[in-house]
C-alpha positions as semicolon CSV with decimal commas, in nm:
position;residue;x (nm);y (nm);z (nm)
1;M;-5,552;-4,864;10,509
2;V;-5,407;-4,967;10,207
3;R;-5,061;-4,892;10,099
4;E;-5,225;-4,657;9,782
5;E;-5,409;-4,470;10,061
6;W;-5,086;-4,415;10,313
7;E;-4,897;-4,291;10,005
8;S;-5,164;-4,059;9,876
9;K;-5,147;-3,905;10,252
10;G;-4,776;-3,851;10,214
11;F;-4,690;-4,164;10,450
12;F;-4,361;-4,313;10,278
13;V;-4,266;-4,555;10,541
14;N;-4,433;-4,915;10,529
15;W;-4,599;-4,896;10,818
16;W;-4,880;-5,115;10,700
17;E;-4,608;-5,372;10,685
18;V;-4,343;-5,312;10,975
19;D;-4,389;-5,083;11,292
20;A;-4,157;-4,781;11,340
21;F;-4,172;-4,609;11,659
22;M;-4,112;-4,223;11,760
23;V;-3,909;-4,171;12,023
24;Q;-4,002;-3,824;12,185
25;M;-3,765;-3,565;12,314
26;P;-3,791;-3,366;12,618
27;W;-3,871;-2,995;12,512
28;N;-3,519;-2,860;12,681
29;L;-3,317;-3,127;12,522
30;K;-3,501;-3,083;12,197
31;R;-3,420;-2,663;12,202
32;V;-3,041;-2,776;12,280
33;W;-3,028;-3,003;11,968
34;Q;-3,202;-2,756;11,761
35;G;-2,977;-2,482;11,813
36;R;-2,674;-2,683;11,768
37;L;-2,796;-2,871;11,446
38;K;-2,883;-2,523;11,311
39;E;-2,558;-2,405;11,317
40;L;-2,392;-2,721;11,137
41;V;-2,669;-2,708;10,868
42;E;-2,607;-2,332;10,831
43;G;-2,232;-2,410;10,802
44;W;-2,315;-2,672;10,542
45;A;-2,505;-2,450;10,328
46;G;-2,259;-2,207;10,301
47;G;-2,340;-1,974;10,573
48;E;-2,681;-1,904;10,486
49;E;-2,898;-1,809;10,758
50;L;-3,155;-2,040;10,814
51;E;-3,496;-2,096;11,024
52;L;-3,556;-2,402;11,188
53;T;-3,896;-2,552;11,075
54;D;-3,931;-2,872;11,244
55;I;-3,708;-3,144;11,444
56;Y;-3,857;-3,474;11,466
57;G;-3,816;-3,734;11,787
58;M;-3,594;-4,005;11,706
59;R;-3,750;-4,275;11,485
60;R;-3,695;-4,643;11,526
61;Y;-3,714;-4,858;11,257
62;Q;-3,739;-5,215;11,280
63;E;-3,663;-5,520;11,042
64;G;-3,839;-5,497;10,729
65;A;-3,870;-5,146;10,721
66;R;-3,849;-4,934;10,427
67;L;-3,855;-4,572;10,311
68;L;-4,006;-4,511;9,971
69;H;-3,831;-4,259;9,762
70;H;-3,983;-3,926;9,788
71;V;-3,924;-3,537;9,824
72;D;-4,035;-3,354;10,149
73;R;-4,243;-3,017;10,146
74;E;-4,060;-2,710;9,965
75;A;-4,179;-2,465;10,226
76;T;-4,037;-2,619;10,526
77;H;-3,743;-2,872;10,394
78;A;-3,522;-2,657;10,200
79;A;-3,238;-2,785;10,407
80;S;-3,234;-3,101;10,614
81;L;-3,022;-3,351;10,809
82;I;-3,033;-3,685;10,919
83;V;-2,842;-3,831;11,252
84;N;-2,783;-4,185;11,309
85;V;-2,854;-4,223;11,658
86;A;-2,810;-4,586;11,705
87;Q;-2,812;-4,914;11,517
88;W;-2,808;-5,273;11,626
89;G;-2,800;-5,622;11,507
90;L;-2,778;-5,530;11,144
91;K;-2,727;-5,807;10,885
92;E;-2,646;-5,546;10,622
93;D;-2,597;-5,198;10,571
94;W;-2,921;-4,978;10,566
95;K;-2,834;-4,717;10,314
96;V;-2,990;-4,390;10,247
97;E;-3,034;-4,338;9,896
98;I;-3,033;-3,956;9,779
99;Y;-3,049;-3,847;9,426
100;D;-2,840;-3,512;9,339
101;H;-2,923;-3,252;9,121
102;A;-2,778;-3,430;8,797
103;D;-3,014;-3,743;8,926
104;R;-2,699;-3,936;9,027
105;L;-2,783;-4,185;9,309
106;H;-2,557;-4,135;9,618
107;E;-2,615;-4,452;9,851
108;I;-2,456;-4,347;10,173
109;T;-2,381;-4,589;10,464
110;M;-2,446;-4,413;10,822
111;K;-2,291;-4,522;11,135
112;P;-2,418;-4,415;11,463
113;G;-2,304;-4,047;11,492
114;D;-2,283;-3,984;11,155
115;I;-2,475;-3,660;10,975
116;V;-2,619;-3,638;10,627
117;Y;-2,688;-3,313;10,485
118;Y;-2,949;-3,304;10,171
119;E;-3,196;-3,075;10,010
120;S;-3,507;-3,282;10,112
121;A;-3,726;-3,058;9,908
122;K;-3,552;-3,090;9,598
123;C;-3,331;-3,462;9,603
124;L;-3,539;-3,772;9,582
125;H;-3,434;-3,967;9,881
126;G;-3,534;-4,294;10,084
127;R;-3,446;-4,637;10,179
128;N;-3,609;-4,859;9,904
129;R;-3,411;-5,196;10,043
130;P;-3,580;-5,353;10,366
131;L;-3,385;-5,315;10,673
132;S;-3,242;-5,645;10,734
133;G;-3,210;-5,742;11,108
134;G;-3,217;-5,535;11,438
135;Y;-3,292;-5,198;11,448
136;Y;-3,194;-4,875;11,336
137;V;-3,253;-4,517;11,460
138;N;-3,240;-4,172;11,341
139;L;-3,318;-3,798;11,411
140;F;-3,439;-3,552;11,149
141;S;-3,445;-3,185;11,128
142;H;-3,574;-2,939;10,875
143;Y;-3,460;-2,595;10,782
144;R;-3,535;-2,309;10,545
145;P;-3,390;-1,971;10,440
């Protein structure tokens, strides 16, 4: 599949150039994390009660990976978070780029254990600069009111 076909199907990671891997989580651990992360994102959302729509296994990115700027599905990704689980051997920070509601770019450096909250269905986000060196592991969780 060529790049244009991948993008038209909603794939925003450059899988055609660099492998990325999903690290699946055991269901019982996933449920514990879902509950705890839900409490955190509800606090960030001003106490709004949220419904969990999805929590992905951890995604491991390799050198050269990029995540093209995009917005997520509005029906399921009203409030989202990224947890940086691990990183190793980076030659430079791999910043997440998020445009806020005023179209201002925020370039955020994450370290292991950091969490970034954002409205992924409204705010354009990605990592357009290629990952330089080593690997980078993130966990993603999504919610809606």
